Structure formats: structure tokens, C-alpha cells
mmCIF file with all atom_site columns, C-alpha atoms in Angstrom:
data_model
loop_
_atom_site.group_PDB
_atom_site.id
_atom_site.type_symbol
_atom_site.label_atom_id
_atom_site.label_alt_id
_atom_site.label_comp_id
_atom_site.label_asym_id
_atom_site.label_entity_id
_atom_site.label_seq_id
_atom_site.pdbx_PDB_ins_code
_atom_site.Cartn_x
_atom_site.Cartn_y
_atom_site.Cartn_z
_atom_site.occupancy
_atom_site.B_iso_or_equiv
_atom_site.pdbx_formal_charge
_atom_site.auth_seq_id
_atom_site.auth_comp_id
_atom_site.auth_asym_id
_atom_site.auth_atom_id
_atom_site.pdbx_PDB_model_num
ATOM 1   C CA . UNK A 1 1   ? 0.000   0.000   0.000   1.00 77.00 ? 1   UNK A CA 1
ATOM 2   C CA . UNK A 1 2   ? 3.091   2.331   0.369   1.00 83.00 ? 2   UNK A CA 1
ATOM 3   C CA . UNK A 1 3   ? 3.884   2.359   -3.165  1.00 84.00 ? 3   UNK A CA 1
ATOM 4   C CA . UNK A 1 4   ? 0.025   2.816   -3.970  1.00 83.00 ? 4   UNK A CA 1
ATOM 5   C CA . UNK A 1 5   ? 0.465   5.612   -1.697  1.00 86.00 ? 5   UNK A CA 1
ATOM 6   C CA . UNK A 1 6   ? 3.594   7.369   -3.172  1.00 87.00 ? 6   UNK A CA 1
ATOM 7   C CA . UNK A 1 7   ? 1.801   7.035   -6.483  1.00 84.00 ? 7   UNK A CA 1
ATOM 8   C CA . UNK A 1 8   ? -1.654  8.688   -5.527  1.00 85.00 ? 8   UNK A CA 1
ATOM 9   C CA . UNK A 1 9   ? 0.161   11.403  -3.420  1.00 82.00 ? 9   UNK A CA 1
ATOM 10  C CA . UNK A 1 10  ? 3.329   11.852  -5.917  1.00 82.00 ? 10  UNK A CA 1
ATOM 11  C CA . UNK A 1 11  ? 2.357   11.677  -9.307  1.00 81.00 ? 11  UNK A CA 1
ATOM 12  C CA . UNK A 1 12  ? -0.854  12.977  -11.527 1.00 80.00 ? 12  UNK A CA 1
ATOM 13  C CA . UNK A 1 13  ? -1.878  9.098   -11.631 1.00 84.00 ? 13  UNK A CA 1
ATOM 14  C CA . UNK A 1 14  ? -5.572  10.249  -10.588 1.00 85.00 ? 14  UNK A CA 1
ATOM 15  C CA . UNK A 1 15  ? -5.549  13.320  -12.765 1.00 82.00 ? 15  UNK A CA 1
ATOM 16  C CA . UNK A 1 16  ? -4.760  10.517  -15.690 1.00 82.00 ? 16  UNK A CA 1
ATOM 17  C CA . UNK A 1 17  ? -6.904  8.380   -14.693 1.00 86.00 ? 17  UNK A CA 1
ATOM 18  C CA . UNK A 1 18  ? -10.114 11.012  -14.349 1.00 85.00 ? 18  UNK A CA 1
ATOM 19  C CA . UNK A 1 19  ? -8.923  12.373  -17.703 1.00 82.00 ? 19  UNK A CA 1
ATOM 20  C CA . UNK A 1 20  ? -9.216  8.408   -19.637 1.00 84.00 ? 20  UNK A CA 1
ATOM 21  C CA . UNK A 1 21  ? -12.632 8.357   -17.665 1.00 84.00 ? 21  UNK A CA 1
ATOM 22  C CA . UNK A 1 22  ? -13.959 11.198  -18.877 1.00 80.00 ? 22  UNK A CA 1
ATOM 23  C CA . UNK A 1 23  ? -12.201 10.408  -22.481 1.00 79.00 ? 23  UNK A CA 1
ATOM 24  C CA . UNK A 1 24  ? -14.029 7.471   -22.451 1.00 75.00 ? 24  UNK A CA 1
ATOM 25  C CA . UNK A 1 25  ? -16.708 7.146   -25.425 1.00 66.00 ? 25  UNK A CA 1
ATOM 26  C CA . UNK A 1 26  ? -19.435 4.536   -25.674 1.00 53.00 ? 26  UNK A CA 1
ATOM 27  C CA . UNK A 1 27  ? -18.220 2.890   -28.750 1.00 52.00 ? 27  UNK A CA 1
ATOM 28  C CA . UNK A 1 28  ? -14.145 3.189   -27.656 1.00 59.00 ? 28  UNK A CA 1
ATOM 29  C CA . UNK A 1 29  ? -13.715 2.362   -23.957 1.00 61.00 ? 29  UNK A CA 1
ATOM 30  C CA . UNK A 1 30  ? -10.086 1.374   -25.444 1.00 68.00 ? 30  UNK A CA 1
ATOM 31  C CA . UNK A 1 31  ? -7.671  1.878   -22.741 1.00 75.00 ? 31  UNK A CA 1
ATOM 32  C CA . UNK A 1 32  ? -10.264 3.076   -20.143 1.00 82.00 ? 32  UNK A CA 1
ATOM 33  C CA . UNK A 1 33  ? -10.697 -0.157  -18.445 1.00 84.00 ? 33  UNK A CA 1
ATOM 34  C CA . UNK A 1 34  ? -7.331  -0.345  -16.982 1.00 85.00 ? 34  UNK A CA 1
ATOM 35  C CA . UNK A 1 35  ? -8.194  3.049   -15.015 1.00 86.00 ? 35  UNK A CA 1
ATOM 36  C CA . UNK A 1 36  ? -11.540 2.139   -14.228 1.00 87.00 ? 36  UNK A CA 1
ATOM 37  C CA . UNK A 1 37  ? -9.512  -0.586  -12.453 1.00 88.00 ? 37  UNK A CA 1
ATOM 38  C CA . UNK A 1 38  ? -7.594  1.264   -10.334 1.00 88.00 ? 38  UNK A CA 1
ATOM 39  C CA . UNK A 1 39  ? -10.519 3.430   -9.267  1.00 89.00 ? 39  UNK A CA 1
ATOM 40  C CA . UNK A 1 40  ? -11.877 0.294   -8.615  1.00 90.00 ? 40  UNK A CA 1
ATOM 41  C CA . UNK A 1 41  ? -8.606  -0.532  -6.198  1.00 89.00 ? 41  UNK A CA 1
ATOM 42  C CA . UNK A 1 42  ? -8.890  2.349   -4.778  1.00 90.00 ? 42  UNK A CA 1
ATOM 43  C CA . UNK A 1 43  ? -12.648 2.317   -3.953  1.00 90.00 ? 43  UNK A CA 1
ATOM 44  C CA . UNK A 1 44  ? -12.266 -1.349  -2.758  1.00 88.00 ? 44  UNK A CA 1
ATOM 45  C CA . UNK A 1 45  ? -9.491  0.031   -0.493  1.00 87.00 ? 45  UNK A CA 1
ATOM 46  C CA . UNK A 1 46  ? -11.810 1.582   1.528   1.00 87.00 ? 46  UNK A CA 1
ATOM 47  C CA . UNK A 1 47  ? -14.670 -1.042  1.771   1.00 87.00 ? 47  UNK A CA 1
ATOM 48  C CA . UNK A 1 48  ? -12.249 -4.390  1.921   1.00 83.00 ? 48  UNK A CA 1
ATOM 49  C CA . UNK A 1 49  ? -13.027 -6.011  5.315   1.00 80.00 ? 49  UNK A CA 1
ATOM 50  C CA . UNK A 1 50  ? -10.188 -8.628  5.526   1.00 74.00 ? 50  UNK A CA 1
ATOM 51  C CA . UNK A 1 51  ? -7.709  -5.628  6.804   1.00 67.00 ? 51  UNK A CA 1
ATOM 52  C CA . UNK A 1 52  ? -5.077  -8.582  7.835   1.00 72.00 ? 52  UNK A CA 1
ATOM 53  C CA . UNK A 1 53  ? -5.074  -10.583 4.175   1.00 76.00 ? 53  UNK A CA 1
ATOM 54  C CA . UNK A 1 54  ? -5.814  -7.595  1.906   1.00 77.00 ? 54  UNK A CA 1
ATOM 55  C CA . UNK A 1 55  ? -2.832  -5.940  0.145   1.00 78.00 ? 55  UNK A CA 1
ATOM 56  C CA . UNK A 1 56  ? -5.229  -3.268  -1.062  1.00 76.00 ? 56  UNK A CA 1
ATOM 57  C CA . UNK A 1 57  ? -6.785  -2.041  3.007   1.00 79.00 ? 57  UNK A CA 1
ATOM 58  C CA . UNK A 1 58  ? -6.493  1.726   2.910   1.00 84.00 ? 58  UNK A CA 1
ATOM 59  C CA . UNK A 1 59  ? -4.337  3.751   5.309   1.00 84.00 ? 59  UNK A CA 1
ATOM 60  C CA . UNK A 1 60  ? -4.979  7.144   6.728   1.00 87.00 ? 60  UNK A CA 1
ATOM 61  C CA . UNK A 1 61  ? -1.642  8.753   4.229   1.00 90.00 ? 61  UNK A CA 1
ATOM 62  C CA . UNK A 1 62  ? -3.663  7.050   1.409   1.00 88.00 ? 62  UNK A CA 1
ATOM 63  C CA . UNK A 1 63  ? -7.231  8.510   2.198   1.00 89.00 ? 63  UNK A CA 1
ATOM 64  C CA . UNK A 1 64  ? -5.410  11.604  2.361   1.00 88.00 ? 64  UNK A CA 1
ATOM 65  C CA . UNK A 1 65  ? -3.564  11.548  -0.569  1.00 88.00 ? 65  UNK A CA 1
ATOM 66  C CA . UNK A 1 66  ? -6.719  9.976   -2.435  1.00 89.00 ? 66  UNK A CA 1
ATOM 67  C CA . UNK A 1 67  ? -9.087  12.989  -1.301  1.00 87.00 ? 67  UNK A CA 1
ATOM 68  C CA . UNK A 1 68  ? -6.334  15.685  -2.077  1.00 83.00 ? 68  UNK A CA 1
ATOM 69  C CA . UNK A 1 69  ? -5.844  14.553  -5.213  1.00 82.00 ? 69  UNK A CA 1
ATOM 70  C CA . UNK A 1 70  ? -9.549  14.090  -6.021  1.00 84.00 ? 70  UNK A CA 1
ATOM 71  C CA . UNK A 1 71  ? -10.631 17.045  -4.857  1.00 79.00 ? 71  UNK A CA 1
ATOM 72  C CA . UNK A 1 72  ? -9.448  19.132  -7.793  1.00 71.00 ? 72  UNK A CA 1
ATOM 73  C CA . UNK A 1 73  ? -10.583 16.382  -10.284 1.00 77.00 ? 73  UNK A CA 1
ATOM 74  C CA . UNK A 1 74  ? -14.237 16.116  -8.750  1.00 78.00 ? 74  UNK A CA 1
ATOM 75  C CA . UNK A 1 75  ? -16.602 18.929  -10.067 1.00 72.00 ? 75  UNK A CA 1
ATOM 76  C CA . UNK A 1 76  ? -14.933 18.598  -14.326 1.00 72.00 ? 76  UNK A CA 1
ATOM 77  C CA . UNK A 1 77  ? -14.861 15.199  -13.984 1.00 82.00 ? 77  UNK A CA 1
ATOM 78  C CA . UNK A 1 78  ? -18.639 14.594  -12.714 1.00 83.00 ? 78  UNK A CA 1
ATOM 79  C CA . UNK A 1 79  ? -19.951 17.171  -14.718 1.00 77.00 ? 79  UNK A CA 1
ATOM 80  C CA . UNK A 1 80  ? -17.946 15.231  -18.375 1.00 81.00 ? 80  UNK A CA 1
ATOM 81  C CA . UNK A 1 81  ? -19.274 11.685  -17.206 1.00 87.00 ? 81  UNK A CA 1
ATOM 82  C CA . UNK A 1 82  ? -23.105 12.479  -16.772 1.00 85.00 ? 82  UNK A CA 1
ATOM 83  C CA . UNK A 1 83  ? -23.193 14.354  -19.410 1.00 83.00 ? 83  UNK A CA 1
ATOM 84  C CA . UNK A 1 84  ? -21.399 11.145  -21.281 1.00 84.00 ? 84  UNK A CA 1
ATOM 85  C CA . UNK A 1 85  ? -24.158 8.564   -19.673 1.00 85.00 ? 85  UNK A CA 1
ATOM 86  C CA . UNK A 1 86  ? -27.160 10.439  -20.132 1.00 85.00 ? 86  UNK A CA 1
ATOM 87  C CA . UNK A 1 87  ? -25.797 10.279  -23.850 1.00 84.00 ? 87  UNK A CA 1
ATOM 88  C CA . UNK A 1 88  ? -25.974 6.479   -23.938 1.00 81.00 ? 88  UNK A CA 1
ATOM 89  C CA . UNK A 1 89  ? -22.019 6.333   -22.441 1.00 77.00 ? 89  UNK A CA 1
ATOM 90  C CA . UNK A 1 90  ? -20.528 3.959   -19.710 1.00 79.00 ? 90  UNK A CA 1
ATOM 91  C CA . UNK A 1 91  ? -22.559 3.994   -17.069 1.00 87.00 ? 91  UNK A CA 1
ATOM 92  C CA . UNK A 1 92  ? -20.260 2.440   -14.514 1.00 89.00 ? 92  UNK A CA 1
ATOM 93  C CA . UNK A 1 93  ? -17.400 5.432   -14.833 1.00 88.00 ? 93  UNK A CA 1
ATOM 94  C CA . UNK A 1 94  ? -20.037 7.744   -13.488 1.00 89.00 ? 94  UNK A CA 1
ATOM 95  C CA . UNK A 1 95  ? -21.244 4.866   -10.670 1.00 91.00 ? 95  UNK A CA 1
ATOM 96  C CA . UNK A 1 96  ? -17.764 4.447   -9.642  1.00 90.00 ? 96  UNK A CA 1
ATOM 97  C CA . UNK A 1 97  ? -16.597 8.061   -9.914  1.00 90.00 ? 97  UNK A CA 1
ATOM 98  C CA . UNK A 1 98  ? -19.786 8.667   -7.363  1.00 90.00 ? 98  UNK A CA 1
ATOM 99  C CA . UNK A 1 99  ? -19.214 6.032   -5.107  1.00 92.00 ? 99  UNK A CA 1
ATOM 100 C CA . UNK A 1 100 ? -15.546 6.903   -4.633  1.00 91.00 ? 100 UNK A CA 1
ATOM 101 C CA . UNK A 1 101 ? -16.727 10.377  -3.635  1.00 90.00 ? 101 UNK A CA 1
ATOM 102 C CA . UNK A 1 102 ? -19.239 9.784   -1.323  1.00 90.00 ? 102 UNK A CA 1
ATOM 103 C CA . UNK A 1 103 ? -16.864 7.162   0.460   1.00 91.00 ? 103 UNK A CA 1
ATOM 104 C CA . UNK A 1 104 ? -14.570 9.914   0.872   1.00 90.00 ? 104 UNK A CA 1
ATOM 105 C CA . UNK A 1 105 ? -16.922 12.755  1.831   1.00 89.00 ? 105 UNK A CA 1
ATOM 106 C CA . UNK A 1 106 ? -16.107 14.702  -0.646  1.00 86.00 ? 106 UNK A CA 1
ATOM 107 C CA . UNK A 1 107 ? -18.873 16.970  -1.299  1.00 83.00 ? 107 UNK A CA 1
ATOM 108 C CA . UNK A 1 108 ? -19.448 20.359  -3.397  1.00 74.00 ? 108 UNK A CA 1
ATOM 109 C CA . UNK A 1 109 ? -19.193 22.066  0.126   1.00 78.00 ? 109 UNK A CA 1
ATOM 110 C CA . UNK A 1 110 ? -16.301 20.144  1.488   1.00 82.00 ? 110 UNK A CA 1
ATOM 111 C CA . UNK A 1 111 ? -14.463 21.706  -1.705  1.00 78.00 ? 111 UNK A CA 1
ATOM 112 C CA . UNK A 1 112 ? -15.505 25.233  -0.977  1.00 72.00 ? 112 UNK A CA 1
ATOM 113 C CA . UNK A 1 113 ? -14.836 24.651  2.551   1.00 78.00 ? 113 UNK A CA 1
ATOM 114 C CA . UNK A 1 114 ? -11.530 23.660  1.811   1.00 76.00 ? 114 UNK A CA 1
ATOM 115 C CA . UNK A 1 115 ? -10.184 25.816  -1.017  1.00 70.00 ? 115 UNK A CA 1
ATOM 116 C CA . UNK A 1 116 ? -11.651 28.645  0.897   1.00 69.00 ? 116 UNK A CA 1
ATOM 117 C CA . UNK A 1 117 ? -9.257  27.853  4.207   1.00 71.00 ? 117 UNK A CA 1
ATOM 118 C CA . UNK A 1 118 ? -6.606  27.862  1.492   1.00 70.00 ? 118 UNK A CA 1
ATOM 119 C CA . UNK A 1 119 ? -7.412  31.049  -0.151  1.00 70.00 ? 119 UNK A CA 1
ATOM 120 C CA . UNK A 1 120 ? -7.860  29.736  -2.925  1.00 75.00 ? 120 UNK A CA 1
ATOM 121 C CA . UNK A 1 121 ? -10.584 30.639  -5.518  1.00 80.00 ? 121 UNK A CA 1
ATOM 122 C CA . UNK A 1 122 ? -13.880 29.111  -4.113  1.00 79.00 ? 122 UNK A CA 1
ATOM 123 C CA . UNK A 1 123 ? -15.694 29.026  -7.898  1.00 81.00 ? 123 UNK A CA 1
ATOM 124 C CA . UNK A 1 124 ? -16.237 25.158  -8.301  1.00 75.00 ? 124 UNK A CA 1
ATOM 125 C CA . UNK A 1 125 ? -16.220 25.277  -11.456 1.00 78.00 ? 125 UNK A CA 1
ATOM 126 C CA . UNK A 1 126 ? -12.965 28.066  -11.921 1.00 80.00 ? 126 UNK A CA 1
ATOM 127 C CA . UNK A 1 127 ? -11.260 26.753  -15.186 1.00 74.00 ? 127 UNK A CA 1
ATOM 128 C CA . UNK A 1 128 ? -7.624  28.525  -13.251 1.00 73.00 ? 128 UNK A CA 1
ATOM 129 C CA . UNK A 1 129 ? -8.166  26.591  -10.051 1.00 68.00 ? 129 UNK A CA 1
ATOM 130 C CA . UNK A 1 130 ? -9.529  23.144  -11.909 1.00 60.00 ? 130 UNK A CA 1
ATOM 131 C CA . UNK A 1 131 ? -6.192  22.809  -13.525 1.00 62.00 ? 131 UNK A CA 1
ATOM 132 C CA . UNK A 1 132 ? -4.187  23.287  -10.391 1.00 59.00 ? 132 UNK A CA 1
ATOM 133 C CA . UNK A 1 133 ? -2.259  26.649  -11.666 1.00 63.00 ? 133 UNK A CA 1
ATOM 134 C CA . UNK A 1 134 ? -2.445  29.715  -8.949  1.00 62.00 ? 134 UNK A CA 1
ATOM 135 C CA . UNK A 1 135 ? -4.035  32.557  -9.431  1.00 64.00 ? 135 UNK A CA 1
ATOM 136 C CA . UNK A 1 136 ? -2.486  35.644  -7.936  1.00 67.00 ? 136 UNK A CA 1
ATOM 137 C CA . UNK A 1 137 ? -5.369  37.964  -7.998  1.00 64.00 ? 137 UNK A CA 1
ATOM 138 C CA . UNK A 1 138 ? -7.716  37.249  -5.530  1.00 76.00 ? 138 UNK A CA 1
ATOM 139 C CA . UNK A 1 139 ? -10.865 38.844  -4.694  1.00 81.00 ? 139 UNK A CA 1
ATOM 140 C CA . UNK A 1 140 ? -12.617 38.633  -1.455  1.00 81.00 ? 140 UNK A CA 1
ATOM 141 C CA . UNK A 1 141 ? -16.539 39.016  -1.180  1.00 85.00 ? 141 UNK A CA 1
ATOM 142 C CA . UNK A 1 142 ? -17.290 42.353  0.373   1.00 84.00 ? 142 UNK A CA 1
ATOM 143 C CA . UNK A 1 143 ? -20.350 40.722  2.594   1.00 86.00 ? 143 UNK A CA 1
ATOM 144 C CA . UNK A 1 144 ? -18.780 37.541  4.150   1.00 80.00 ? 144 UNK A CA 1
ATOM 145 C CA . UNK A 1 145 ? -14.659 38.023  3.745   1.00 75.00 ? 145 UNK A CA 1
ATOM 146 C CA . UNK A 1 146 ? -14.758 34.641  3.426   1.00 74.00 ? 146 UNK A CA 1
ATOM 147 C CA . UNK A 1 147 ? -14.640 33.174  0.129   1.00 78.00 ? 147 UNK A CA 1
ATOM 148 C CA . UNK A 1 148 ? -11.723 34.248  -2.372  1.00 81.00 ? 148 UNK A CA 1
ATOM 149 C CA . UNK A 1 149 ? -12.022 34.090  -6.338  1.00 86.00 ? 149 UNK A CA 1
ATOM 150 C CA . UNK A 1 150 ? -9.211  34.515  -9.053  1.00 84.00 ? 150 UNK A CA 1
ATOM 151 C CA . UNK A 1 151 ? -11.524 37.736  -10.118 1.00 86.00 ? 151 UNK A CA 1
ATOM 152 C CA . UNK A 1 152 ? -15.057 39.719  -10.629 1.00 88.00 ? 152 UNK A CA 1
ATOM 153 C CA . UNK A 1 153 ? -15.963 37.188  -13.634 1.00 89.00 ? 153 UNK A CA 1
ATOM 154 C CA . UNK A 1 154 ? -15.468 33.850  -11.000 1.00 87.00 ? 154 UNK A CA 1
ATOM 155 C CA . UNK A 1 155 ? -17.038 36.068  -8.239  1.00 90.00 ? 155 UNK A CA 1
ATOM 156 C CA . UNK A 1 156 ? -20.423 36.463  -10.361 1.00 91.00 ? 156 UNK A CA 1
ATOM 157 C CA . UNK A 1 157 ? -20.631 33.082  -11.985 1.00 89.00 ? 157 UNK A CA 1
ATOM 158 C CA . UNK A 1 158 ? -20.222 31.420  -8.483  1.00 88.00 ? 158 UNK A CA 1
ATOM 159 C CA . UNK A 1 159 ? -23.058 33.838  -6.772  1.00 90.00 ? 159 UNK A CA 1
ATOM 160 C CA . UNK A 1 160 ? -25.895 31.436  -6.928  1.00 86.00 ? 160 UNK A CA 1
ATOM 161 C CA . UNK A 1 161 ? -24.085 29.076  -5.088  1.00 81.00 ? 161 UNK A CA 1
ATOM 162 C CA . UNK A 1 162 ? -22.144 31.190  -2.296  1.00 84.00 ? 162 UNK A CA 1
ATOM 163 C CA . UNK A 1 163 ? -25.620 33.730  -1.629  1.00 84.00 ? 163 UNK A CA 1
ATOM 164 C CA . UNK A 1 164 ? -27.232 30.955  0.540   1.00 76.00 ? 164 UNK A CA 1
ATOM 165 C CA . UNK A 1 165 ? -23.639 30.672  2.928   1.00 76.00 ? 165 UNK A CA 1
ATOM 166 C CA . UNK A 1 166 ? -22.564 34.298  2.622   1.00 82.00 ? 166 UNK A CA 1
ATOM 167 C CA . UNK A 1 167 ? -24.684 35.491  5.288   1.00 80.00 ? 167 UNK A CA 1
ATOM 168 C CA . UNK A 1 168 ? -23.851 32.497  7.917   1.00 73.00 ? 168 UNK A CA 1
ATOM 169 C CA . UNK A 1 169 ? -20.187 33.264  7.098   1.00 73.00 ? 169 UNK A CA 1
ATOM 170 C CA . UNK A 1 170 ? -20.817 36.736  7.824   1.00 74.00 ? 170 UNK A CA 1
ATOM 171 C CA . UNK A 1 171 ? -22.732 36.158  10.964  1.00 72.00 ? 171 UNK A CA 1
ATOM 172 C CA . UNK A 1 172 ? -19.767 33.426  11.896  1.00 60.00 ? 172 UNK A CA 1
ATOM 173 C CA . UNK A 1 173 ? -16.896 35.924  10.838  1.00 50.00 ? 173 UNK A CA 1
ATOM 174 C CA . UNK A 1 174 ? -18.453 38.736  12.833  1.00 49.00 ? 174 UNK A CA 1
ATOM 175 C CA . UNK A 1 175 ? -19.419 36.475  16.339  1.00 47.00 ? 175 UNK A CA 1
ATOM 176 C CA . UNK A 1 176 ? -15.312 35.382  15.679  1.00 42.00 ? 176 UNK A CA 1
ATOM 177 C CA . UNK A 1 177 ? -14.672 39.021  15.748  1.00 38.00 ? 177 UNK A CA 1
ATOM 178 C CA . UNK A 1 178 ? -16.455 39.968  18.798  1.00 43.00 ? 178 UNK A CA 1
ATOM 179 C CA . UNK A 1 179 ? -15.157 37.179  20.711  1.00 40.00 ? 179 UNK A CA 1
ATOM 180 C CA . UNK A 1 180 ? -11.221 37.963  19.634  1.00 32.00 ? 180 UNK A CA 1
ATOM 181 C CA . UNK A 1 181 ? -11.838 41.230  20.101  1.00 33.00 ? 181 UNK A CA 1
ATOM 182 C CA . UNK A 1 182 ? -13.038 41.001  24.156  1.00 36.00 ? 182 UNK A CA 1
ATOM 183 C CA . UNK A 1 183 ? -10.881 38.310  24.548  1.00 35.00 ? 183 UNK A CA 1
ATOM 184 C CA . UNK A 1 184 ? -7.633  39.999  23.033  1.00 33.00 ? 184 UNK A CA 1
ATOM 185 C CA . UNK A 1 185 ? -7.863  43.837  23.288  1.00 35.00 ? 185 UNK A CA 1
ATOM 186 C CA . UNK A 1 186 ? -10.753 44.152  25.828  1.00 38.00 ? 186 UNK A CA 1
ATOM 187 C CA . UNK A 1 187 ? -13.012 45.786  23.854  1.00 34.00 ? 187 UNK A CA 1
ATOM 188 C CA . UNK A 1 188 ? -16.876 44.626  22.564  1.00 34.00 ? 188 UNK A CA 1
ATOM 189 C CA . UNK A 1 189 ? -17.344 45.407  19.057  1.00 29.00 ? 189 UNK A CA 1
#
């Protein structure tokens, strides 16, 4: 499992892999089947109940590196393979792309949630942060100071989705302020 490891954590073997998914056509699923394999490894990683005789039991480093390096991968990839099955496509890419995300947790809010502690630019669907490169510009929303987005164009296109949180972040970012502030300088905001 170390090697598996080093390879999931150390090389873009899951960026690859999502990419001959989503690749993947109905009449040339050439090639595809040996990723859909290791997604399969990886899935059966996490539900293999002989721990003591299964090569393939998952260990906390590899659930990490398998959710880090999914997490990027998740929102393009989902979007490319139910479009591709509700056109007659492979089914079972979008059933196992699914399944390995919900036994990781990995939801459209744990994203956000995360890539928002980062700074980085909370649009799910941000073509900069999808491919991995930084953006330098950030922009922070004026209600919440919360949520950071490569610029004004990511900021609008994501609105729909960050309106419903933007007032419980500003609620929670205020409450954080009062307490820090009587806490630390002795003063109530």
C-alpha cells in the first residue's frame, strides 16, 4: 500500500486516470478499463473487510492523498461523465466516480470549505483553479470576507451558489470578531 500511496500522493496518476474516464466514449472504452480498475482498487481500499489478508486495506496517508488529489478532479470530472451517460455512455465510470466520492466525503461544500481555508478561488467550477495553476489575484466578497475568487468574472458566476452561505459566514466571521476582540484587546465590538 506504500507504493500505492507514493503514487496517488506523488504523481498525476488520478488526474490521468479522471482524464481516460472522462475520455471514455461509448463505442471506444479502449484503454479506459485499466483506469476504471484502479478506481476500482482504490474504492475497494476503503470497503475491503479482511484488513489482515488484503494488500489493497487503505491507510490514513492514502485517504489523504486519495481525497487531495480528487478534490481538484471532482466537479470537471462529474460534470464530463453524466453528461457522457445520459448520452448512452458507460454507465459504470459515473457509478464508480460517485461512489468513490461519497466514500470519501467529498462533497461540493467540502471543496468550498476547503479551497476557501486555502485562499484559494472558491468558484467550483474556476477553469484557473480546476487545472491546479495559482491565481495571484484574488478577490474577497465584500459581505462575508470569506470566500476568495481569481476575479469579478469567478465572483459572479459562483453567486448562486455562495448567496445561501454568505450570510452564515458573515454572521460566523463577525461572532469570531467579537469574541477575539473582548478576549484579546478588551473591547466589545
Amino acid at each position: 500500500m506504500a507504493l500505492f500511496t507514493e503514487l496517488v500522493a506523488n504523481t498525476c496518476m488520478v488526474e490521468i486516470g479522471a482524464a481516460a474516464l472522462k475520455l471514455a466514449k461509448k463505442n471506444s472504452p479502449d484503454g479506459v478499463e485499466v483506469w476504471y480498475e484502479i478506481f476500482e482498487r482504490i474504492t475497494h481500499s476503503m470497503t475491503c473487510e479482511n484488513s489482515g489478508g488484503c494488500e489493497y486495506h487503505a491507510t490514513p496517508p492514502f485517504l489523504q492523498a486519495v481525497r487531495t488529489s480528487l478534490e481538484r478532479l471532482v466537479i470537471p470530472t462529474l460534470i464530463v461523465l453524466r453528461e457522457e451517460a445520459r448520452d448512452g455512455g458507460e454507465q459504470k465510470y459515473l457509478v464508480q466516480w460517485v461512489r468513490l466520492l461519497r466514500l470519501l466525503g467529498i462533497t461540493d461544500k467540502t471543496i468550498r470549505e476547503r479551497h476557501r481555508l486555502d485562499r484559494k478561488c472558491c468558484n467550483i467550477v474556476c477553469p484557473a483553479r480546476n487545472s491546479g495553476v495559482p491565481s495571484t489575484k484574488k478577490n474577497t466578497c465584500t459581505e462575508c470576507h470569506s470566500v476568495f475568487y481569481c476575479d469579478r468574472t469567478c465572483q459572479k458566476s459562483d453567486w448562486e451558489n455562495h448567496k445561501n452561505e454568505c450570510e452564515r459566514l458573515a454572521k460566523a466571521t463577525c461572532a469570531d470578531l467579537k469574541g477575539f476582540t473582548s478576549t484579546y484587546i478588551g473591547k466589545r465590538l
